Short mmCIF file of C-alpha atoms in Angstrom, two decimals:
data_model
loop_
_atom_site.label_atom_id
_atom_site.label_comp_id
_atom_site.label_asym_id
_atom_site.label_seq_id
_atom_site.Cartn_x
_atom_site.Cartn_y
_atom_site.Cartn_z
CA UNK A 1 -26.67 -73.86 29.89
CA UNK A 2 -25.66 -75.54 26.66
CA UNK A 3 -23.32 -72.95 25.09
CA UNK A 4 -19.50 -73.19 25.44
CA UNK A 5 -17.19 -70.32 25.59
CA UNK A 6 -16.35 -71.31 22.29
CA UNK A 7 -19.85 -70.25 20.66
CA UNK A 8 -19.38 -66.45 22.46
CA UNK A 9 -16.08 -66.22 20.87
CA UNK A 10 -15.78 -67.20 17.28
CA UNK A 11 -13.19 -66.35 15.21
CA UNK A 12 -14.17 -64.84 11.69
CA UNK A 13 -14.58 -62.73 9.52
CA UNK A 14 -16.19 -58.89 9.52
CA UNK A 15 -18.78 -57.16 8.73
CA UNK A 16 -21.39 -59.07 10.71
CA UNK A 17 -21.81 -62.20 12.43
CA UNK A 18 -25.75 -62.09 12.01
CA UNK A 19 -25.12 -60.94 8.31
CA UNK A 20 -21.87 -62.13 7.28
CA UNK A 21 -20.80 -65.72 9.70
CA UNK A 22 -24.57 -66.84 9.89
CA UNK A 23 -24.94 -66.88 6.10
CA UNK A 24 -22.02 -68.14 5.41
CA UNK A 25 -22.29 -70.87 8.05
CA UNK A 26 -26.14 -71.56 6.72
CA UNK A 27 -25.54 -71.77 3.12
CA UNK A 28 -22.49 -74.48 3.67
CA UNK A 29 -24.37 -76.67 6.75
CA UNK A 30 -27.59 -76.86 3.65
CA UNK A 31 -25.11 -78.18 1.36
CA UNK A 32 -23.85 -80.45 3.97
CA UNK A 33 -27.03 -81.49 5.50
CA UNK A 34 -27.91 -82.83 2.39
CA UNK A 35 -24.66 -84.12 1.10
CA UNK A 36 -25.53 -86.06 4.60
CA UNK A 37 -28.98 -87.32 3.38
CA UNK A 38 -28.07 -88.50 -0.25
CA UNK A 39 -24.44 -89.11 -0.30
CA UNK A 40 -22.99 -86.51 -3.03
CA UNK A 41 -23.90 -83.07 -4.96
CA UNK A 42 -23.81 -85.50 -8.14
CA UNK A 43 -27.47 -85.22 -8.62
CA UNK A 44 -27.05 -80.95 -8.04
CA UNK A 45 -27.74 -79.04 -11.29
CA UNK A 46 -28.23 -75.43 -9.83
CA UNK A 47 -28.86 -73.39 -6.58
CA UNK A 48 -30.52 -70.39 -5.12
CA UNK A 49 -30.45 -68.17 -2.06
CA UNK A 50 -33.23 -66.34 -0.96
CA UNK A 51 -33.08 -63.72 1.78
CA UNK A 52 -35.71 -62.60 3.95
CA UNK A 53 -36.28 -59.40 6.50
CA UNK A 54 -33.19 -57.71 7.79
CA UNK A 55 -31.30 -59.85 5.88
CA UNK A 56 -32.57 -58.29 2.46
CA UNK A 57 -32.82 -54.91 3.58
CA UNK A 58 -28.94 -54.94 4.55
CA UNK A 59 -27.61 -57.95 3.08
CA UNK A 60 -25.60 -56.20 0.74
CA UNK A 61 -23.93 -53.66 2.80
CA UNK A 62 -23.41 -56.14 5.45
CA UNK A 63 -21.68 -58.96 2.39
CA UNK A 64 -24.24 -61.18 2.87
CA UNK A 65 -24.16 -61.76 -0.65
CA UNK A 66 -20.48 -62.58 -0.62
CA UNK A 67 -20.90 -65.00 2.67
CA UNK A 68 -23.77 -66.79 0.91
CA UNK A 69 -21.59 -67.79 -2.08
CA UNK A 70 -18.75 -68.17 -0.27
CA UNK A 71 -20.51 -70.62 1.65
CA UNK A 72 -21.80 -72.38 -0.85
CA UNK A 73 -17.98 -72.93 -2.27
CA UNK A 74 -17.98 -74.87 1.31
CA UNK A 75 -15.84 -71.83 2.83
CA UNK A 76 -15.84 -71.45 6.49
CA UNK A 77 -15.83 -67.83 8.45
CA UNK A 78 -12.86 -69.30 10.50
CA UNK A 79 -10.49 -70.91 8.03
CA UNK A 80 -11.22 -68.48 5.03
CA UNK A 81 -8.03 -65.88 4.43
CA UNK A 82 -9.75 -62.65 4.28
CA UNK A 83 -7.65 -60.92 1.64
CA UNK A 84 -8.71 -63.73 -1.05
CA UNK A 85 -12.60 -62.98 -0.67
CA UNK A 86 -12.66 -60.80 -3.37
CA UNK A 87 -10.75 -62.99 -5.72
CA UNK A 88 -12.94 -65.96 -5.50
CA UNK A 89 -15.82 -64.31 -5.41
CA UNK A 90 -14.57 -62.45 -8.86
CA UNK A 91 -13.53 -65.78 -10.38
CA UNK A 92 -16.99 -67.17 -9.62
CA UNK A 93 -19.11 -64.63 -11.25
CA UNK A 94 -16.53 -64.18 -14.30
CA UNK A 95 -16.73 -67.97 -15.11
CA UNK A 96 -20.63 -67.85 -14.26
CA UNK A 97 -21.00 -71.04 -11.92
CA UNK A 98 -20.16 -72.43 -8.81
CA UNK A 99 -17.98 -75.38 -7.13
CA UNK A 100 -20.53 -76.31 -4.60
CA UNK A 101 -18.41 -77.14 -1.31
CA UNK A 102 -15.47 -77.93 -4.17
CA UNK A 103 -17.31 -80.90 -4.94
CA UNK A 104 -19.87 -80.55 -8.10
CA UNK A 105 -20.09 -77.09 -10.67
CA UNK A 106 -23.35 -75.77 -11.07
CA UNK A 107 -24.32 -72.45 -13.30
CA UNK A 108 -24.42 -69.70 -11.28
CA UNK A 109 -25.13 -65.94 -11.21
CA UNK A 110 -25.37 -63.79 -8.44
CA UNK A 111 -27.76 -61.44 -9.84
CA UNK A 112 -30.13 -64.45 -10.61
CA UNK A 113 -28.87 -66.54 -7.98
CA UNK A 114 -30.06 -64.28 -4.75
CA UNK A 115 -32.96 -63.05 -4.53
CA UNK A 116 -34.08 -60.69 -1.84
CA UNK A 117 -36.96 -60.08 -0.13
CA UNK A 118 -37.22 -56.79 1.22
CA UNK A 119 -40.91 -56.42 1.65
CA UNK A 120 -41.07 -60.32 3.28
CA UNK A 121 -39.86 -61.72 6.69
CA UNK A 122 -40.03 -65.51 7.49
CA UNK A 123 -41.65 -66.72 10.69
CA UNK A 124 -39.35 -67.68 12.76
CA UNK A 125 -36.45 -64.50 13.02
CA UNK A 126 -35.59 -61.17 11.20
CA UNK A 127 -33.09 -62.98 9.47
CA UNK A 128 -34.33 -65.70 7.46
CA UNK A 129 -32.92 -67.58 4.59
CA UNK A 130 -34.37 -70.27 2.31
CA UNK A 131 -32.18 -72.77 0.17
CA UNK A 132 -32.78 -74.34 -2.84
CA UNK A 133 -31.27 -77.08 -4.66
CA UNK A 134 -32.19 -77.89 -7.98
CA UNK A 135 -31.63 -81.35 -9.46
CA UNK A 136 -31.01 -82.42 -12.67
CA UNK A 137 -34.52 -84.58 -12.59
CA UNK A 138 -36.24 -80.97 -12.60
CA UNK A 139 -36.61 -81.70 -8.53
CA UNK A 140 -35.64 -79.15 -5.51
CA UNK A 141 -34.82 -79.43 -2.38
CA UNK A 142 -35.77 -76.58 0.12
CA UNK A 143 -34.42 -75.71 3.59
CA UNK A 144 -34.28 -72.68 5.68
CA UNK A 145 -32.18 -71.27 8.42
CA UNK A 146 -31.92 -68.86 10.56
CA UNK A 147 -29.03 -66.59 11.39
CA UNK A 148 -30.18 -65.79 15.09
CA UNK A 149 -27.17 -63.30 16.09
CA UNK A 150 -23.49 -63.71 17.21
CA UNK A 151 -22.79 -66.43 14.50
CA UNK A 152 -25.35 -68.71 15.87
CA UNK A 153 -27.59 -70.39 12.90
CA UNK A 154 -31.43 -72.21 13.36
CA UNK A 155 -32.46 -74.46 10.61
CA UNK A 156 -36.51 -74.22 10.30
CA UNK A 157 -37.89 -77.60 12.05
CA UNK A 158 -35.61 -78.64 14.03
CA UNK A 159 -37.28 -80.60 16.52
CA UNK A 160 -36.78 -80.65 20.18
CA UNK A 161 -35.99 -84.65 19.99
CA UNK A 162 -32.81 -83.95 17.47
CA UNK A 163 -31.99 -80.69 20.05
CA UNK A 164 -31.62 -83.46 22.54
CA UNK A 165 -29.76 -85.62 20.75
CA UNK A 166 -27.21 -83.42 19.99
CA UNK A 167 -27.27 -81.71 23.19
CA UNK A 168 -23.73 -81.60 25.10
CA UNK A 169 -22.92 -83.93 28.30
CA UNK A 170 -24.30 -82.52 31.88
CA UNK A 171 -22.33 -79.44 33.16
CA UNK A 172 -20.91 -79.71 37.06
CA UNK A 173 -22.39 -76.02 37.46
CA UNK A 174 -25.76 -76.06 35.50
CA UNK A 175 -27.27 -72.11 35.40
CA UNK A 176 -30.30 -70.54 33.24
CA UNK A 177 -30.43 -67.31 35.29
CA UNK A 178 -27.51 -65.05 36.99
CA UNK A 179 -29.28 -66.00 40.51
CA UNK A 180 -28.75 -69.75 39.62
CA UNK A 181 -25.03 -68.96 38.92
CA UNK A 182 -24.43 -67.11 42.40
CA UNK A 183 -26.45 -69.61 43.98
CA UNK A 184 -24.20 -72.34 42.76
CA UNK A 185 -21.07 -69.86 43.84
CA UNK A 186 -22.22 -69.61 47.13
CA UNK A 187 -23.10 -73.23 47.63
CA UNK A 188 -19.73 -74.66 46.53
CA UNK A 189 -17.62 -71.77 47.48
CA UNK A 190 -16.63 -71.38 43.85
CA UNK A 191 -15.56 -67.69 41.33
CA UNK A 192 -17.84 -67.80 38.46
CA UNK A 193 -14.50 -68.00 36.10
CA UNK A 194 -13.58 -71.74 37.90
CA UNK A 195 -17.16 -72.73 37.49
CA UNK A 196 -17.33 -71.87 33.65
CA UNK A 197 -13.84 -73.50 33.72
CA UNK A 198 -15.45 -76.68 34.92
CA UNK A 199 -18.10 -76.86 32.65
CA UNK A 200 -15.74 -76.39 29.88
CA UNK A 201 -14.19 -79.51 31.05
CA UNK A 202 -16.28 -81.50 30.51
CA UNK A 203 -15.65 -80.64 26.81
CA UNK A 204 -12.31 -80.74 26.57
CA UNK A 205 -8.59 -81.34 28.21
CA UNK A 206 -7.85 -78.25 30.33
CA UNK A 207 -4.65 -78.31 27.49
CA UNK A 208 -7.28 -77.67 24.49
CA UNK A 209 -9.80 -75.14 26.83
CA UNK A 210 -6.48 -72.99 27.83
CA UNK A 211 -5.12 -73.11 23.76
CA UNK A 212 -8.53 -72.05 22.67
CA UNK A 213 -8.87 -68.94 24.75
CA UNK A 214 -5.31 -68.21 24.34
CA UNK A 215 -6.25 -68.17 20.96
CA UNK A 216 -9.17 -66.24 21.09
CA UNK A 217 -6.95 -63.64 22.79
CA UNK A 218 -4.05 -63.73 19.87
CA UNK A 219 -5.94 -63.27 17.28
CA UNK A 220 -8.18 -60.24 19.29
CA UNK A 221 -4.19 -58.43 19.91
CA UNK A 222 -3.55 -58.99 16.28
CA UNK A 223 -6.67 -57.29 15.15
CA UNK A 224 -6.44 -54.66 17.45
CA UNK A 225 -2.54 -53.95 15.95
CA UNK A 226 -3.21 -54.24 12.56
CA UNK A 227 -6.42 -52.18 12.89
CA UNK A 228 -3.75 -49.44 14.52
CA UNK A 229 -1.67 -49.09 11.63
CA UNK A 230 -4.49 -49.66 9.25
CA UNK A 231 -5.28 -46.30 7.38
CA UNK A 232 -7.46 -45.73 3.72
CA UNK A 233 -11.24 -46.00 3.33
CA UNK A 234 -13.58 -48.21 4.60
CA UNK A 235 -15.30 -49.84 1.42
CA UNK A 236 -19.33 -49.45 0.89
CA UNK A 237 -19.96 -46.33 -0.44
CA UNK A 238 -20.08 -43.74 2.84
CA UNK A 239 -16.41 -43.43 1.66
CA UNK A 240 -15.59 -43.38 5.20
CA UNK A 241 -12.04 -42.97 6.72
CA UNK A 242 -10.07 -45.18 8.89
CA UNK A 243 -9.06 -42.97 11.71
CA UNK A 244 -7.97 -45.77 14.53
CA UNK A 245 -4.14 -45.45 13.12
CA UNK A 246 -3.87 -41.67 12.92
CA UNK A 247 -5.56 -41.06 16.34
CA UNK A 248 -3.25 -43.78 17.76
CA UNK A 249 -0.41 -41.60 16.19
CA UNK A 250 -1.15 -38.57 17.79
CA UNK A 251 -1.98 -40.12 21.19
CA UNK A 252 1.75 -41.17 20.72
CA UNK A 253 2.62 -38.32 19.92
CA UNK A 254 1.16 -36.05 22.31
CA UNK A 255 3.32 -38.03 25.97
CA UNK A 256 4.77 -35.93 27.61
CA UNK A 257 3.59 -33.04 25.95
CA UNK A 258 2.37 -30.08 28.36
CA UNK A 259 -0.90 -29.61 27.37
CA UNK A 260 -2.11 -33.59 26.53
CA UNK A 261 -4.57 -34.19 29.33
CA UNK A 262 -4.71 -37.00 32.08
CA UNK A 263 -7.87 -38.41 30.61
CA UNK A 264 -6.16 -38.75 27.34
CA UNK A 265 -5.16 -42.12 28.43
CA UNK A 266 -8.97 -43.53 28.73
CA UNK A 267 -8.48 -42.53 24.69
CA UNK A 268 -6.14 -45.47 24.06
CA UNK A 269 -9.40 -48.02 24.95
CA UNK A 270 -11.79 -46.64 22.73
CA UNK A 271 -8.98 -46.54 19.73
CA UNK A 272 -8.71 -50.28 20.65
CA UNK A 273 -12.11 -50.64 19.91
CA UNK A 274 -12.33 -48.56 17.26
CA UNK A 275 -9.21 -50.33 15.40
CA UNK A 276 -10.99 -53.70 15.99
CA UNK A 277 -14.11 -52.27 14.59
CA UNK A 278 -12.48 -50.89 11.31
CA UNK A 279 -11.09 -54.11 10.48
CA UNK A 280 -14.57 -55.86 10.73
CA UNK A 281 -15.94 -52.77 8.46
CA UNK A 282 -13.17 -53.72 5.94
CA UNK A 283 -13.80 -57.50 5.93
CA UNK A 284 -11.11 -58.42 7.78
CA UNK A 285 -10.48 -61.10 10.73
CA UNK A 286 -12.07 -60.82 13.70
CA UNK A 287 -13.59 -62.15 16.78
CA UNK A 288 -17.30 -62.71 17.21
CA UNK A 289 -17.55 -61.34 20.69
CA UNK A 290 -20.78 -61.61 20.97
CA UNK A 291 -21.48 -60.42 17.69
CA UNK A 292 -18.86 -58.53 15.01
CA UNK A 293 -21.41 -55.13 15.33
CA UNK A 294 -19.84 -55.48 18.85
CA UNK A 295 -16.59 -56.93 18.40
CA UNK A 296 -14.32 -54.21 20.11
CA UNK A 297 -15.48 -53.91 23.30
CA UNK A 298 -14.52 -57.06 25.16
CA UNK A 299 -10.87 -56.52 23.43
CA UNK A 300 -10.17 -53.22 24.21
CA UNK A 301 -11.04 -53.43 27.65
CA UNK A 302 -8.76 -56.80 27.48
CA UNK A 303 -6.10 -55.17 26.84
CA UNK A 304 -6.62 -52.62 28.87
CA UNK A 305 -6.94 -54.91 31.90
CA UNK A 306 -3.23 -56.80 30.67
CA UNK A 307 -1.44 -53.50 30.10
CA UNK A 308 -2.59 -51.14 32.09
CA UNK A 309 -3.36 -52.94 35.12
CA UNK A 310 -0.89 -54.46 36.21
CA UNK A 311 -2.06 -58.98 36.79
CA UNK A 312 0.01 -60.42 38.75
CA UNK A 313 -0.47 -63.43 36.61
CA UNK A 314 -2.03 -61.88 33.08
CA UNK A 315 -2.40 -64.88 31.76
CA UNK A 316 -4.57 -66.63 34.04
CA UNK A 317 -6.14 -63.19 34.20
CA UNK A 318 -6.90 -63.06 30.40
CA UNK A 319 -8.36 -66.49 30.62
CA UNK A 320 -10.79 -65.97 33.53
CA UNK A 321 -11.59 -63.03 31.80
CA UNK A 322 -12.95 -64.26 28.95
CA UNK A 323 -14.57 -66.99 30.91
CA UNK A 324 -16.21 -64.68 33.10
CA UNK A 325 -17.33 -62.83 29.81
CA UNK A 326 -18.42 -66.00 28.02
CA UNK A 327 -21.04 -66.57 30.97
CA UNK A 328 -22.94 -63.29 30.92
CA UNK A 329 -22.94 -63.47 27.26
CA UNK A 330 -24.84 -67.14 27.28
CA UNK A 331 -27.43 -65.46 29.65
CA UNK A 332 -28.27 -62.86 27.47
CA UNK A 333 -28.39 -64.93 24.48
CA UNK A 334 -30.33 -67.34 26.32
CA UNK A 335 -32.88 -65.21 28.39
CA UNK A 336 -32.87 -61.86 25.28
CA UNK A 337 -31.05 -61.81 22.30
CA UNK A 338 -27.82 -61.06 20.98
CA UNK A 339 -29.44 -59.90 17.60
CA UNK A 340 -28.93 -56.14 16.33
CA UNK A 341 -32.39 -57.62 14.37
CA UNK A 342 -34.24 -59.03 17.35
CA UNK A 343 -33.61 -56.44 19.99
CA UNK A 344 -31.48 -53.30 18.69
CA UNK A 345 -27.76 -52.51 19.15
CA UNK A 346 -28.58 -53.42 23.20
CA UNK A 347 -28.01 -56.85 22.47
CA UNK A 348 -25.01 -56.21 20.26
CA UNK A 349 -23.36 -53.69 22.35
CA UNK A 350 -24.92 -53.60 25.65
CA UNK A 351 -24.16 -56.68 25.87
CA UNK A 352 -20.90 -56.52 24.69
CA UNK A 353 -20.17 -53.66 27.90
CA UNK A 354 -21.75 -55.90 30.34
CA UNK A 355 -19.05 -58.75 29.13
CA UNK A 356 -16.33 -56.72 28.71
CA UNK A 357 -17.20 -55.33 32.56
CA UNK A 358 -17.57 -58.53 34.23
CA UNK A 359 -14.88 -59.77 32.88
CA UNK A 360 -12.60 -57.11 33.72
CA UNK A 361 -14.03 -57.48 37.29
CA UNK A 362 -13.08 -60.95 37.57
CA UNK A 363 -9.31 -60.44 36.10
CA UNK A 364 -9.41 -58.19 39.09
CA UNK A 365 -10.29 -60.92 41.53
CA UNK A 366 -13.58 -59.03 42.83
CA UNK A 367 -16.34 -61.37 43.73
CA UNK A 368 -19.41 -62.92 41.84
CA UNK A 369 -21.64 -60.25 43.73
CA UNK A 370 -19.39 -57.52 41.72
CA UNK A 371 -19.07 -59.26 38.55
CA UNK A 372 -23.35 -59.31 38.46
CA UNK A 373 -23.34 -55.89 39.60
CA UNK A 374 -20.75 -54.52 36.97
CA UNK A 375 -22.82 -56.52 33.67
CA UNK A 376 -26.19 -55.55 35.11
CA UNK A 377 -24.61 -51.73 34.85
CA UNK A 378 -23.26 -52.22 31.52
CA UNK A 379 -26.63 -53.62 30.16
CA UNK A 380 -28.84 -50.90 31.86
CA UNK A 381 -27.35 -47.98 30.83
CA UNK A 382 -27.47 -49.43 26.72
CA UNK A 383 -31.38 -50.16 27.40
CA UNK A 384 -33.73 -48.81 24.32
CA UNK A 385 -30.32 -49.03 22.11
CA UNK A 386 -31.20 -48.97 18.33
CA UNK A 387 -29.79 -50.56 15.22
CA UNK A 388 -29.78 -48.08 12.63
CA UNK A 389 -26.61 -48.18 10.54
CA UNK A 390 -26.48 -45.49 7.71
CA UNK A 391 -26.67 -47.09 4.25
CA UNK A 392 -26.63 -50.61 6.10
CA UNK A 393 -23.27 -50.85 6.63
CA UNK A 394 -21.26 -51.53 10.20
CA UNK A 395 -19.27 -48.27 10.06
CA UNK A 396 -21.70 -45.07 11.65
CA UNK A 397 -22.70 -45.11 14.12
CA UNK A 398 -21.26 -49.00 15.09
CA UNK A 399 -17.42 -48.04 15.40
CA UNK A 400 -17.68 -45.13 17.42
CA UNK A 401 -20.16 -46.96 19.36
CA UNK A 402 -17.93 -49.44 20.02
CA UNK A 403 -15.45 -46.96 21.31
CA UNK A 404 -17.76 -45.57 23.96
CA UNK A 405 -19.34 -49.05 24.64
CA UNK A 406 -16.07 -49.69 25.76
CA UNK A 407 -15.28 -46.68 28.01
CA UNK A 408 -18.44 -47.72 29.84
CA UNK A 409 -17.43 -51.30 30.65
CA UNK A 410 -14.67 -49.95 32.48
CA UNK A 411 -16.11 -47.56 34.43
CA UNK A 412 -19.11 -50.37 35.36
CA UNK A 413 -16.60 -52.45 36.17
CA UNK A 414 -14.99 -49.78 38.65
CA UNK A 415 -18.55 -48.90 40.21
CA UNK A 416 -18.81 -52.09 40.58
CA UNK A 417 -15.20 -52.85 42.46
CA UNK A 418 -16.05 -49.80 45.09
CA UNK A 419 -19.41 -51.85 45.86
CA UNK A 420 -19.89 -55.07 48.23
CA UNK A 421 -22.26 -56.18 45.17
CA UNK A 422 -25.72 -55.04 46.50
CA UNK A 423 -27.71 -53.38 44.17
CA UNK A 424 -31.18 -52.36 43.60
CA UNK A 425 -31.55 -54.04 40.08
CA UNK A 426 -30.63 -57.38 38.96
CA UNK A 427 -28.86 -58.59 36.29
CA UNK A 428 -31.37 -60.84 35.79
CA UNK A 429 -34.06 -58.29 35.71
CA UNK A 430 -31.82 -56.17 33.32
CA UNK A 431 -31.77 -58.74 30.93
CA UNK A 432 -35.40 -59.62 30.68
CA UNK A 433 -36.08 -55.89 30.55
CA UNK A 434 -34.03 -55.69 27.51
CA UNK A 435 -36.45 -58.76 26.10
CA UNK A 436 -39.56 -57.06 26.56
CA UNK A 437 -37.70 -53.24 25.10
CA UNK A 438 -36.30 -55.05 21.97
CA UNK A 439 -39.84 -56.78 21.73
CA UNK A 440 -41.59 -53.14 21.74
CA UNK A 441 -38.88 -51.33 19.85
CA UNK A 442 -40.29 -50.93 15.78
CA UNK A 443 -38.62 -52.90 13.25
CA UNK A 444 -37.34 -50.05 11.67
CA UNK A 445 -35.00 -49.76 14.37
CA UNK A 446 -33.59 -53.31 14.43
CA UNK A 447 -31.33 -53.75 11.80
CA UNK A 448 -32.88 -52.52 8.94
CA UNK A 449 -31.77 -49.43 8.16
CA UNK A 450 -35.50 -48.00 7.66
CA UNK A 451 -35.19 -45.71 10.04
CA UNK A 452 -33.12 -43.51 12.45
CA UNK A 453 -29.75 -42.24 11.79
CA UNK A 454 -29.88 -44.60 8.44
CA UNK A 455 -32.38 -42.31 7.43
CA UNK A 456 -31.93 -39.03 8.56
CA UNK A 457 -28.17 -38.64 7.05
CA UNK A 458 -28.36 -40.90 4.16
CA UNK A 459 -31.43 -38.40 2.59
CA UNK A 460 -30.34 -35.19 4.32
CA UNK A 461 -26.39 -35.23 4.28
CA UNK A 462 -24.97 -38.14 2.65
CA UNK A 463 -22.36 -36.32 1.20
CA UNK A 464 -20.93 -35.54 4.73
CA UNK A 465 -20.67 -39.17 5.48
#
């Protein structure tokens, strides 16, 4: 496997990592890749960006326009202060050209500068883009990429020789399929979270791997907070309402009150992920986990597991937790997709559950047999899941979603726990069954807001959005 916990987890951005971090990843690495080949942008005298597939037919709602210029300014979904988006990008268009990656000024429009593609989709993925470069000898360059889902880019010809040049040093615990990563368990007498921990090593100091998913944990509690006090409208149009912060209120509120229910509690997880899923909506920072469509899931039922019940050592917990997570994620990716454009919302949030369940298994110290058991039931019961966000934007039905994705991770995860691990279904098999269903599903459910819910309330009841 050569993914690194690191690649499941980024920190960004919102709306979308397919739509929002791929773009904006893509449109710097082309400016980079050739700033590689020739030195300098001095010979740059304008650029374009065209978008293909999914990426045209909810670019906009999903920023893709922004990410692509921001990009091109050399910006980076990680570094980039959220609340200044809108001020660059505002500067930019006023003054009519770019600073490509801060380095050479080009003219530069976005109305002229984009161009979209809605009725086109480029060979190798739903989401396509294709660069050009113009050069003051009348010249272009040309490139395009790929934004494959969860943040992950694909430049277009890429050949298997350069893959294996820049592929990472050989793992300790090498696994392609869940059955190779028991098998490996069972051989060395290992938990899957010290056998990802391994691999990482090989990376890293056990100082940076333990700072980086500390990290990935801070800024996942800081979104979920500030996504709990958070209230207003979610920008895009559907003039949608925050309602994470005045649900969290009343939940408050209502302790110790007669009539507030014992299941009210279970609320408190999907407000989590409803909080997170908000702030992505509204641009703000997030964590890619696997993608930002999904991004609530795995930490709601975090915090669940570090609040509610009870580590002994929640730290070590946290970290094995997202480990554990980080592995069924690069099996999906690897063996399916983790593309709301490839497969449907059952690689963004089925996939998400099945994380966010093993994971919570493996905080609890149950064994590799019950962490399989608890992703393979948080995939199967998201199979046939569609992507069909009204008037392309990650708001309905993705934040609710995320909410009851959520609720269902935990409740795997507790099946799971009551089980010795044998089941009748694999996780395996789960995953390559959501292959061949994305494969079947119509592209007008993937992504593209063509059909579903996207169309049904947008032309019958927008105004109730």
């Amino acid at each position: 496997m050569d993914m690194s916990v690191f690649d499941l987890f980024k920190i960004g951005i919102g709306p979308s990592s397919s739509h929002t971090v791929g773009p904006m990843v893509a449109a710097r690495r082309f400016l980079l890749d050739y700033v590689g080949e020739f030195g300098n942008l001095d010979e740059a005298a304008g650029v374009e960006a065209h978008l293909y597939g999914s990426l045209a037919l909810t670019g906009v709602g999903h920023a893709t326009d922004k990410a692509v210029i921001l990009g091109l300014m050399g910006e980076t979904p990680q570094d980039i202060d959220p609340d200044t988006v809108e001020d660059k990008l505002a500067e930019a268009e006023l003054d009519g050209e770019l600073s490509l990656l801060g380095q050479k000024t080009v003219p530069f429009g976005a109305r002229t500068g984009l161009v979209w593609h809605k009725q086109s989709t480029l060979p190798g993925h739903p989401n396509g883009m294709r660069f050009v470069l113009k050069l003051v000898d009348g010249s272009v360059i040309e490139r395009i990429y790929y934004s494959v889902g969860g943040g992950f880019i694909v430049a277009a010809g890429d050949t298997p020789q350069a893959a294996a040049e820049a592929a990472p040093p050989a793992v300790p615990f090498p696994f392609d399929t869940m059955a190779g990563l028991l098998a490996q368990g069972r051989a060395h007498g290992l938990g899957i979270p010290a056998m990802l921990r391994a691999n990482e090593l090989v990376r890293m100091t056990e100082a940076e791997l333990d700072a980086g998913l500390d990290r990935i944990w801070h800024v996942m509690r800081d979104c979920i907070a500030h996504g709990l006090v958070t209230e207003g409208q979610l920008p895009g149009g559907l003039n949608v309402k925050r309602r994470a912060a005045k649900l969290w209120r009343q939940e408050q509120d209502a302790k110790g009150v007669a009539n507030h229910l014992p299941h009210d509690a279970v609320n408190q997880v999907s407000l989590y992920a409803m909080a997170v899923n908000e702030e992505n909506a509204a641009g703000g920072r997030v964590v890619t986990a696997p993608t930002n469509g999904a991004a609530g899931i795995i930490p709601a039922v975090l915090r669940y597991y570090a609040e509610d019940c009870r580590p002994s050592d929640p730290q070590r917990g946290v970290r094995d937790f997202l480990l554990t997570s980080a592995a069924i994620g690069m099996l999906c990716k690897k063996n399916a997709s983790i593309s709301g454009a490839e497969v449907g919302c059952q690689g963004e949030v089925g996939v998400a559950c099945a994380m966010a369940a093993a994971g919570l298994v493996a905080g609890l110290k149950g064994t590799n047999e019950q962490i399989e058991n608890a992703a393979e039931i948080g995939i199967e019961h998201h199979l046939g899941m569609t992507c069909d966000p009204i008037g392309g934007l990650v708001q309905i039905p993705c934040i609710e979603r995320n909410g009851m994705g959520a609720i269902k991770a935990i409740t795997a995860a507790s099946l799971a726990l009551k089980g010795d691990g044998t089941h009748m279904v694999s996780l395996d098999d789960v995953i390559e069954t959501m292959r061949q269903t994305g494969a079947d599903m119509q592209a007008k459910y993937k992504e593209t807001s063509l059909g579903g819910l996207a169309i049904h309330v947008v032309t019958v009841n927008h105004a109730a959005c």
